[in-house]
Amino acid sequence: MELEQLRQLVVIARAGTLQSAAEELHISQSALSRSVRRLEDDLGQPLFDRTRNSMQLNEAGRLALLHAREILMREQRMRDDFAALAKRSRTLRVASVAPAPTWRLSALVLECDPTAIIEPDIVSEDEASSRLLNGTCDLAVTAKPSSLPTIRSTKLMHEDLFANVPTGHELHGRSELTFSDLDGRDFLIYSQLGYWHQIHRAMLPRARFVTQSDRTIFLQQMRTSDLLTFTTNAPENTSSHVSRKAIPITDPEAHATFWLCMRTDAAEHIGSVFEFVRDATR
Amino acid sequence: MELEQLRQLVVIARAGTLQSAAEELHISQSALSRSVRRLEDDLGQPLFDRTRNSMQLNEAGRLALLHAREILMREQRMRDDFAALAKRSRTLRVASVAPAPTWRLSALVLECDPTAIIEPDIVSEDEASSRLLNGTCDLAVTAKPSSLPTIRSTKLMHEDLFANVPTGHELHGRSELTFSDLDGRDFLIYSQLGYWHQIHRAMLPRARFVTQSDRTIFLQQMRTSDLLTFTTNAPENTSSHVSRKAIPITDPEAHATFWLCMRTDAAEHIGSVFEFVRDATR
DNA sequence: AGTAATTACGAGGTACGTAACAATC
DNA sequence: GATTGTTACGTACCTCGTAATTACT
């Protein structure tokens, strides 16, 4: 007995005739006729009441149909499980403290293994570490290298913070700024900033923030509003807004280095991504 | 994906090596190696961690194994159901009021369809009728023909009751007997007599009966004991016991005609048996 | 006539076994 | 050296499609 024969049985039951079932199955009706015959031989009894030019399921055939549906459902479940497993094995779960490093990482992974997919999550430094340790993620991006012996770290990228000042703003003429120049003012910021969010709160205790969680809307609002915003030198942030000017912030807190971290006992394909990143950033 | 590949997977998991699994499956290990490879290709990922000369199930393989066992169990269940269905279709369930007619019927069925099997049950007249009507049996044997229009009846056999008198018994010299000659005496009787049991109780109200439900033991006891017993002229009852003599009973109640009954809407193979019996007894 | 299922026949593909090979114990 | 898994090659079998056949509507 073969699964294909069970599939054929189901189609025949639905189609009503061998003829139409054969068309649906993209085989000749003679092949289908013989295949049904083989199934009947295998099960030891006819599944159809036959007149000379028609067939109809008999009691045994209806029984076979029930079982066939059941077995084929199990087969489908098996295939679904495997598809999920395959996807999971192609997916790198990344816990990052900032969005830009995941963009950079995504580009590098694409070079290293075009079939792999990045599943990024912006979290706190502590959360990133613990996820890496408890296996909830495959790679972590942190603002400082790990000191644990079970974790390997390598530099991923530098990122510098800029104030994005609209035309006409009183700070628009400045060529550089400090956080103290900016404190107490109103800002429009994207909510999923992770690490940079911490910096904003720490360095600008008296500033007021309007947050936007949808990145597309945020970019739209940035064009139209005259609120101060932030940007960085990450390539994905380099958008040429004639109405705004990116002014570097000189405080050391406006400069960050992000590290890629992996567990030393991680799966092989994770290690190869890590090494590819290490070699690429050298 | 084929069921055979799933069977192979299960055997490999149990055997531990391709080599031993191939022996168990009666194929060459090269064929088995390729078959496993095909399954892996079909599922889209390897099921084994391979070193140069060993294989071990990986995570995907263990997942496949679980599904394989599940699917194969369903297949087995399907086959079991079909075996039961095949057996049922070969089995004629017969409700009879007496044992001898089922012996006769069995012989006739054997002639008519050698693959058919009789499954007899000795029951009361009413029970036989109701079983036939509610479909719990395929054929019934009764002591009188049915008058219902949905039931067809035909004579199956006559049976005459004899007293089986041991040598030395006071009745041993008699050439014929009546129930009144026998009433009040002690008898050894086989318990599964159905109709004849009714006759005994009705015609011998003061007799005492020792009943034996195991037919082999009953026949043994008949040889050794000096109790009166009964026998009939059914061929299967004609055993030549030198120590006993079968004396005919003259009352009309000692003569019975048994009828074979079937539902008019019964399945075809039941009808053909019925007709074969009708023609054979003509 | 038209449709539907079965059978005959030739062809192509596929999975098999044998055998050679590679690598580990 | 023995065992284990993979690869190469030729073969046999098996299923397919085309086409002829039969029967029912």
XYZ file of C-alpha atoms (C1' of nucleotides) in Angstrom:
614
model
C 0.000 0.000 0.000
C 1.296 3.423 -0.877
C 0.287 6.871 0.278
C -0.213 7.876 -3.339
C -2.927 5.241 -3.661
C -4.707 6.678 -0.638
C -4.524 10.150 -2.166
C -5.987 8.729 -5.344
C -8.799 7.093 -3.390
C -9.732 10.401 -1.803
C -9.740 12.159 -5.162
C -11.822 9.426 -6.794
C -14.365 9.606 -3.972
C -14.654 13.343 -4.495
C -14.588 13.332 -8.289
C -17.066 10.476 -8.687
C -15.511 8.879 -11.765
C -12.086 7.513 -12.625
C -12.052 9.711 -15.688
C -12.328 13.022 -13.895
C -10.150 11.857 -11.000
C -7.429 10.879 -13.441
C -7.500 14.341 -14.997
C -7.257 15.923 -11.569
C -4.322 13.665 -10.697
C -2.611 14.292 -14.051
C -2.362 10.610 -14.935
C -4.199 8.481 -17.472
C -7.361 6.731 -16.369
C -5.836 3.391 -17.224
C -2.996 4.027 -14.801
C -5.517 5.062 -12.156
C -7.642 2.002 -12.816
C -4.648 -0.283 -12.311
C -3.543 1.612 -9.232
C -6.971 1.148 -7.644
C -6.851 -2.507 -8.571
C -3.498 -2.878 -6.858
C -4.848 -1.257 -3.711
C -7.811 -3.627 -3.725
C -5.504 -6.587 -4.180
C -3.371 -5.357 -1.327
C -6.317 -4.938 1.022
C -7.782 -8.251 -0.079
C -11.179 -7.062 -1.218
C -12.828 -4.760 -3.740
C -13.429 -1.171 -2.689
C -15.908 -0.400 -5.458
C -19.116 -1.849 -6.821
C -18.417 -2.002 -10.535
C -20.806 -2.092 -13.422
C -19.249 -2.313 -16.818
C -18.708 1.413 -17.092
C -19.174 2.880 -13.655
C -17.691 2.522 -10.216
C -19.081 3.361 -6.823
C -17.551 3.003 -3.381
C -18.873 0.001 -1.496
C -18.807 -0.523 2.273
C -15.145 -1.539 2.261
C -14.342 1.453 0.076
C -15.995 3.838 2.490
C -14.041 2.262 5.316
C -10.844 2.650 3.321
C -11.702 6.275 2.623
C -12.015 7.056 6.323
C -8.659 5.471 7.043
C -7.069 7.123 4.031
C -8.140 10.571 5.186
C -6.829 9.825 8.649
C -3.451 8.596 7.427
C -3.025 11.431 4.946
C -3.841 13.912 7.694
C -1.041 12.417 9.788
C 1.305 12.629 6.844
C 0.425 16.291 6.366
C 1.017 16.914 10.044
C 4.432 15.335 9.685
C 5.270 17.544 6.727
C 4.031 20.636 8.574
C 6.218 19.791 11.540
C 9.188 19.418 9.261
C 8.504 22.691 7.496
C 8.401 24.403 10.891
C 11.619 22.671 11.927
C 13.300 23.689 8.683
C 12.221 27.276 9.107
C 13.421 27.310 12.698
C 16.771 25.900 11.644
C 17.118 28.631 8.987
C 16.141 31.373 11.430
C 18.677 33.152 13.611
C 16.995 34.603 16.663
C 18.896 37.771 17.525
C 18.474 39.777 20.728
C 19.935 43.235 20.154
C 20.186 46.348 22.290
C 19.753 48.578 19.208
C 18.163 48.317 15.765
C 21.019 49.463 13.520
C 23.346 46.557 14.412
C 20.646 44.082 13.390
C 20.444 45.796 9.993
C 24.175 45.471 9.598
C 24.076 41.885 10.831
C 21.268 41.056 8.442
C 23.362 42.246 5.494
C 26.361 40.205 6.657
C 24.281 37.062 7.206
C 22.813 37.457 3.750
C 26.352 37.311 2.358
C 27.349 34.388 4.566
C 24.252 32.222 4.051
C 21.574 33.563 1.695
C 18.998 31.033 2.969
C 19.247 32.239 6.577
C 16.729 34.629 8.058
C 17.251 37.109 10.884
C 14.556 37.369 13.538
C 15.587 40.443 15.536
C 14.264 41.569 18.888
C 15.258 44.857 20.524
C 15.788 44.310 24.238
C 17.823 45.614 27.180
C 21.447 44.695 27.749
C 20.504 42.340 30.600
C 17.720 40.712 28.614
C 20.053 40.127 25.673
C 22.597 38.399 27.925
C 20.074 36.201 29.651
C 18.367 35.182 26.403
C 21.711 34.153 24.997
C 22.501 32.130 28.096
C 19.143 30.369 28.382
C 19.017 29.548 24.684
C 16.070 31.819 23.868
C 18.166 33.427 21.178
C 21.029 32.321 18.936
C 22.999 35.574 18.810
C 23.035 38.711 20.952
C 24.147 42.242 20.157
C 25.311 44.212 23.206
C 26.997 47.545 23.893
C 29.919 45.937 25.651
C 31.744 42.620 25.183
C 30.801 39.785 27.508
C 33.311 38.707 30.142
C 31.828 35.244 30.539
C 34.016 32.338 29.357
C 31.042 30.584 27.734
C 30.362 33.608 25.511
C 32.415 34.708 22.518
C 32.206 38.355 21.436
C 33.393 40.278 18.425
C 33.017 43.908 17.374
C 30.084 44.351 15.028
C 29.914 48.122 14.346
C 30.321 51.629 15.704
C 27.433 54.028 15.756
C 27.440 57.803 16.408
C 24.438 59.808 17.506
C 23.403 62.971 15.680
C 20.804 65.572 16.492
C 18.469 66.001 13.542
C 17.564 69.684 13.524
C 14.792 71.129 11.294
C 15.435 74.218 9.162
C 14.680 77.396 11.056
C 15.396 75.878 14.449
C 17.609 77.993 16.629
C 20.258 75.211 16.695
C 20.221 74.763 12.892
C 23.356 76.802 12.336
C 25.516 74.823 14.820
C 28.210 72.492 13.517
C 28.288 70.389 16.704
C 26.237 69.935 19.835
C 26.379 68.497 23.343
C 23.617 66.820 25.338
C 23.513 69.898 27.576
C 22.622 72.007 24.497
C 19.685 69.688 23.939
C 18.356 69.027 27.425
C 14.926 70.466 28.253
C 13.752 70.574 24.662
C 11.001 68.585 22.860
C 11.917 65.532 20.775
C 10.180 63.151 18.419
C 11.746 59.721 18.785
C 11.220 56.205 17.488
C 10.287 53.934 20.362
C 12.286 50.789 19.447
C 15.711 52.272 20.090
C 16.860 50.103 22.970
C 20.298 51.284 23.995
C 19.913 54.809 22.601
C 16.718 55.188 24.588
C 18.707 54.642 27.764
C 21.188 57.282 26.679
C 18.439 59.772 25.915
C 16.829 59.331 29.298
C 20.141 59.493 31.153
C 21.646 62.452 29.317
C 18.495 64.490 28.763
C 16.653 64.227 32.101
C 14.543 67.338 31.491
C 13.705 66.748 27.808
C 10.191 65.748 26.716
C 9.775 62.866 24.227
C 6.979 62.187 21.757
C 7.417 58.512 20.848
C 6.224 56.757 17.715
C 6.389 52.969 17.492
C 5.622 52.650 13.767
C 8.808 53.364 11.878
C 7.098 54.422 8.636
C 4.870 56.913 10.430
C 7.856 58.105 12.430
C 9.784 58.878 9.241
C 6.748 60.664 7.830
C 6.302 62.757 10.952
C 10.007 63.605 10.920
C 9.541 65.243 7.518
C 6.526 67.290 8.507
C 7.040 68.137 12.160
C 9.472 70.746 13.432
C 10.425 68.782 16.548
C 14.030 67.834 17.149
C 14.861 64.211 16.420
C 17.880 61.956 16.553
C 19.664 60.023 13.852
C 22.898 58.053 13.559
C 25.528 57.416 10.953
C 24.160 53.942 10.268
C 23.727 53.658 6.472
C 20.027 52.870 6.832
C 19.500 56.187 8.673
C 21.185 58.328 6.034
C 18.149 59.914 4.473
C 18.606 63.284 2.750
C 16.006 65.546 4.228
C 16.518 68.997 2.825
C 14.437 70.369 5.691
C 16.715 68.873 8.332
C 20.389 68.855 9.184
C 22.239 66.125 11.134
C 24.559 67.733 13.670
C 27.117 65.565 15.505
C 26.922 65.271 19.276
C 30.337 65.448 20.873
C 29.730 63.781 24.273
C 31.387 60.376 24.583
C 27.958 58.867 25.418
C 26.890 59.663 21.838
C 29.324 57.096 20.493
C 28.691 53.387 20.890
C 30.383 50.172 19.861
C 28.128 47.132 19.464
C 29.368 43.583 19.952
C 28.081 40.373 18.489
C 27.924 37.571 21.073
C 27.401 33.827 20.787
C 27.519 30.867 23.143
C 30.638 28.768 22.691
C 28.434 25.639 22.574
C 26.108 27.010 19.902
C 25.199 25.048 16.781
C 27.667 24.973 13.932
C 25.815 27.296 11.553
C 25.686 29.963 14.284
C 29.446 29.697 14.744
C 30.034 30.099 11.037
C 27.937 33.267 10.955
C 29.888 34.616 13.927
C 33.214 33.911 12.282
C 32.065 35.433 9.030
C 31.154 38.633 10.917
C 34.469 38.620 12.784
C 36.412 38.276 9.541
C 34.282 40.864 7.710
C 34.735 43.577 10.373
C 38.444 43.065 10.738
C 7.394 9.714 0.888
C 6.448 6.076 1.081
C 5.243 3.959 3.941
C 8.072 1.542 3.279
C 10.579 4.298 4.042
C 8.873 4.940 7.364
C 9.053 1.232 8.176
C 12.739 1.314 7.320
C 13.259 4.305 9.573
C 11.700 2.485 12.503
C 13.840 -0.585 11.902
C 17.016 1.483 11.579
C 16.241 3.275 14.825
C 15.804 -0.070 16.557
C 18.710 -1.868 14.907
C 21.178 0.972 15.366
C 23.103 0.463 12.119
C 22.157 0.391 8.452
C 23.932 -2.934 8.132
C 21.815 -4.830 10.629
C 18.640 -3.002 9.619
C 19.237 -3.989 5.990
C 19.558 -7.636 6.998
C 16.351 -7.419 8.969
C 14.591 -5.804 6.008
C 16.040 -8.335 3.548
C 17.563 -5.693 1.281
C 21.150 -4.644 0.649
C 22.558 -1.870 2.802
C 23.267 0.181 -0.279
C 19.587 0.108 -1.183
C 18.698 1.073 2.366
C 21.257 3.887 2.350
C 19.754 5.323 -0.811
C 16.212 4.904 0.476
C 17.063 6.880 3.609
C 18.683 9.521 1.432
C 15.535 9.801 -0.636
C 13.436 10.246 2.498
C 15.766 12.992 3.695
C 15.554 14.713 0.326
C 11.791 14.472 0.436
C 11.549 15.946 3.918
C 14.105 18.602 3.057
C 16.629 17.922 5.771
C 18.934 15.187 7.064
C 17.530 12.799 9.641
C 20.902 11.457 10.749
C 24.186 12.822 12.005
C 26.704 11.015 9.842
C 30.333 10.289 10.499
C 32.203 8.481 7.787
C 31.065 5.069 8.939
C 28.258 5.569 11.398
C 24.835 7.167 11.511
C 22.795 8.412 14.400
C 19.338 9.979 14.493
C 19.430 13.748 14.921
C 16.619 15.940 16.209
C 14.777 15.882 12.886
C 15.226 12.118 12.739
C 13.688 11.642 16.150
C 10.778 13.822 15.085
C 10.383 11.749 11.931
C 10.491 8.578 14.006
C 7.598 9.726 16.165
C 5.516 10.570 13.125
C 6.509 7.356 11.377
C 5.350 5.241 14.310
C 2.085 7.169 14.399
C 1.416 6.788 10.691
C 2.369 3.125 10.629
C 0.087 2.504 13.588
C -2.769 4.038 11.603
C -1.896 1.890 8.634
C -1.933 -1.212 10.823
C -5.288 -0.193 12.226
C -6.586 0.117 8.670
C -5.334 -3.351 7.815
C -6.831 -4.784 11.000
C -10.184 -3.246 10.173
C -10.026 -4.766 6.730
C -9.085 -8.184 8.055
C -12.082 -7.999 10.384
C -14.315 -6.880 7.543
C -13.070 -9.707 5.335
C -13.649 -12.242 8.062
C -17.103 -10.877 8.751
C -17.988 -11.047 5.089
C -16.897 -14.693 5.001
C -18.785 -15.551 8.206
C -22.425 -16.567 8.261
C -23.929 -15.872 11.668
C -26.537 -18.542 12.247
C -29.082 -18.519 15.090
C -30.439 -22.040 15.445
C -32.919 -23.659 17.811
C -30.946 -26.934 17.745
C -27.348 -28.027 17.100
C -27.838 -30.768 14.515
C -29.282 -28.439 11.833
C -26.191 -26.247 12.087
C -24.019 -29.303 11.439
C -26.066 -30.115 8.361
C -26.007 -26.477 7.278
C -22.261 -26.317 7.771
C -21.778 -29.259 5.412
C -24.024 -27.684 2.791
C -22.308 -24.294 3.046
C -18.956 -26.015 2.649
C -20.187 -27.397 -0.669
C -21.701 -24.102 -1.765
C -18.809 -21.815 -0.811
C -15.693 -23.449 0.671
C -14.361 -20.111 1.945
C -17.445 -19.395 4.065
C -17.512 -20.070 7.779
C -20.525 -20.890 9.949
C -20.761 -19.146 13.318
C -23.628 -20.977 15.018
C -25.470 -19.942 18.154
C -28.105 -22.120 19.823
C -30.996 -19.965 20.947
C -34.764 -20.067 21.514
C -37.285 -19.867 18.697
C -38.162 -16.275 19.583
C -34.551 -15.229 19.861
C -33.757 -16.738 16.469
C -36.610 -14.802 14.853
C -35.704 -11.510 16.446
C -32.004 -11.873 15.616
C -32.871 -12.478 12.006
C -35.144 -9.452 11.936
C -32.750 -7.041 13.645
C -29.792 -8.163 11.564
C -27.838 -9.758 14.423
C -27.658 -12.952 12.392
C -27.596 -13.801 8.702
C -29.585 -17.040 8.800
C -31.923 -18.618 11.333
C -32.932 -22.222 11.888
C -36.367 -22.638 13.467
C -38.778 -25.472 14.217
C -41.555 -23.955 12.121
C -41.545 -21.855 8.956
C -41.936 -18.120 9.324
C -45.191 -16.519 8.229
C -43.670 -13.061 7.784
C -43.515 -11.719 4.218
C -39.993 -10.365 4.737
C -38.689 -13.832 5.653
C -38.087 -16.704 3.281
C -38.079 -20.244 4.705
C -37.122 -23.641 3.339
C -37.001 -27.094 4.897
C -33.524 -27.911 6.124
C -33.854 -31.351 7.761
C -35.999 -33.699 9.839
C -34.745 -34.979 13.150
C -36.148 -37.817 15.275
C -35.463 -38.216 18.974
C -34.282 -41.575 20.380
C -33.804 -42.708 23.943
C -30.265 -43.978 24.385
C -30.574 -46.875 26.819
C -27.507 -48.508 28.439
C -27.135 -52.294 28.421
C -28.772 -53.836 31.472
C -31.330 -51.088 31.858
C -34.864 -52.297 32.345
C -35.936 -50.563 29.117
C -33.070 -52.022 27.070
C -35.196 -54.717 25.507
C -37.898 -52.373 24.190
C -38.144 -51.698 20.452
C -39.966 -48.394 20.919
C -40.804 -45.997 23.731
C -43.081 -43.090 24.646
C -42.303 -40.046 26.800
C -44.618 -41.483 29.451
C -42.354 -44.576 29.642
C -39.451 -42.239 30.372
C -40.954 -39.637 32.703
C -39.687 -39.628 36.288
C -36.343 -41.233 35.427
C -32.783 -39.828 35.594
C -31.107 -38.510 32.436
C -27.690 -37.269 31.374
C -28.136 -34.565 28.781
C -25.991 -32.145 26.816
C -26.900 -28.608 27.789
C -26.804 -26.897 24.358
C -29.856 -28.620 22.909
C -32.144 -25.660 22.410
C -35.408 -26.947 20.958
C -34.991 -30.480 22.289
C -34.464 -29.068 25.755
C -37.911 -27.512 25.578
C -39.400 -30.859 24.527
C -37.647 -32.671 27.373
C -38.950 -30.251 29.959
C -42.463 -30.240 28.535
C -42.865 -33.976 28.005
C -40.904 -35.232 31.031
C -42.049 -32.943 33.849
C -41.007 -35.346 36.593
C -37.646 -36.470 35.149
C -34.323 -35.365 36.667
C -31.572 -34.114 34.368
C -27.809 -34.085 34.858
C -26.547 -31.547 32.334
C -23.072 -31.343 30.810
C -22.082 -28.297 28.767
C -18.820 -29.668 27.359
C -19.687 -31.936 24.467
C -16.505 -34.004 24.634
C -16.960 -34.700 28.324
C -20.633 -35.410 27.711
C -19.772 -38.087 25.134
C -17.223 -39.559 27.512
C -19.707 -39.676 30.376
C -22.275 -41.259 28.086
C -19.936 -44.180 27.532
C -19.179 -44.732 31.211
C -22.378 -43.774 33.043
C -25.495 -45.923 33.181
C -27.871 -42.959 33.039
C -30.431 -42.722 30.270
C -29.563 -40.230 27.541
C -31.058 -38.997 24.326
C -29.782 -39.105 20.794
C -31.191 -38.352 17.364
C -30.846 -39.702 13.865
C -28.625 -36.827 12.827
C -25.542 -38.342 11.160
C -23.205 -36.662 13.628
C -25.005 -38.364 16.530
C -24.738 -41.859 15.084
C -21.972 -43.230 17.274
C -21.868 -46.983 17.699
C -21.797 -47.524 21.414
C -21.961 -51.244 22.023
C -23.021 -50.518 25.591
C -26.080 -48.530 24.516
C -29.071 -48.942 22.267
C -31.029 -46.150 20.551
C -34.747 -46.787 20.882
C -37.172 -44.647 18.861
C -39.706 -42.509 20.701
C -43.110 -42.682 19.080
C -44.781 -39.476 20.361
C -45.245 -36.842 17.632
C -43.265 -34.384 19.789
C -40.170 -36.569 19.219
C -40.137 -35.665 15.547
C -39.112 -32.224 14.394
C -38.683 -30.448 11.086
C -36.175 -27.588 11.029
C -36.462 -24.663 8.643
C -33.776 -22.396 7.288
C -34.872 -18.741 7.276
C -33.385 -15.639 5.679
C -34.457 -12.042 5.258
C -35.622 -11.239 1.757
C -33.348 -8.170 1.753
C -30.251 -10.099 2.861
C -26.918 -9.763 1.071
C -26.374 -11.687 -2.111
C -24.056 -14.358 -0.754
C -26.620 -15.222 1.935
C -29.285 -15.641 -0.706
C -27.068 -17.947 -2.737
C -26.460 -20.150 0.304
C -30.193 -20.257 0.979
C -30.946 -21.260 -2.583
C -28.227 -23.860 -2.559
C -29.808 -25.401 0.568
C -33.287 -25.246 -0.959
C -32.091 -27.029 -4.096
C -30.036 -29.583 -2.151
C -32.933 -30.638 0.099
C -35.451 -30.889 -2.712
C -22.723 8.273 -30.941
C -20.659 9.128 -26.600
C -18.852 8.003 -22.246
C -16.509 5.047 -18.936
C -13.790 1.260 -17.407
C -10.607 -2.630 -18.530
C -6.878 -4.960 -21.134
C -2.672 -5.234 -24.414
C 1.716 -3.609 -25.492
C 5.791 -1.109 -25.848
C 8.847 2.276 -23.470
C 10.954 4.653 -19.933
C 12.303 5.290 -15.357
C 13.535 3.794 -10.971
C 15.136 1.088 -7.377
C 17.636 -2.962 -6.762
C 22.076 -5.969 -6.046
C 26.946 -6.483 -6.857
C 31.095 -4.511 -6.322
C 34.548 -1.073 -5.526
C 35.750 2.571 -2.331
C 36.625 5.322 1.898
C 37.059 5.714 6.649
C 36.741 4.406 11.367
C 37.403 1.057 15.271
C 41.631 -6.484 9.295
C 36.886 -6.088 10.229
C 33.000 -3.296 10.082
C 30.195 0.536 8.338
C 28.375 3.763 5.085
C 28.663 5.779 0.300
C 29.204 5.676 -4.726
C 29.352 3.439 -9.511
C 27.331 0.478 -12.820
C 24.436 -2.683 -15.154
C 20.008 -4.958 -14.869
C 15.358 -6.215 -13.929
C 11.091 -4.961 -12.764
C 7.289 -2.059 -12.525
C 4.365 1.580 -13.687
C 3.191 4.626 -17.118
C 0.799 6.318 -21.614
C -1.219 5.069 -25.992
C -4.459 2.529 -28.089
C -7.721 -1.109 -28.777
C -11.821 -3.373 -26.543
C -16.145 -3.851 -24.242
C -20.262 -2.348 -22.230
C -23.627 0.840 -20.690
C -26.565 5.332 -21.474
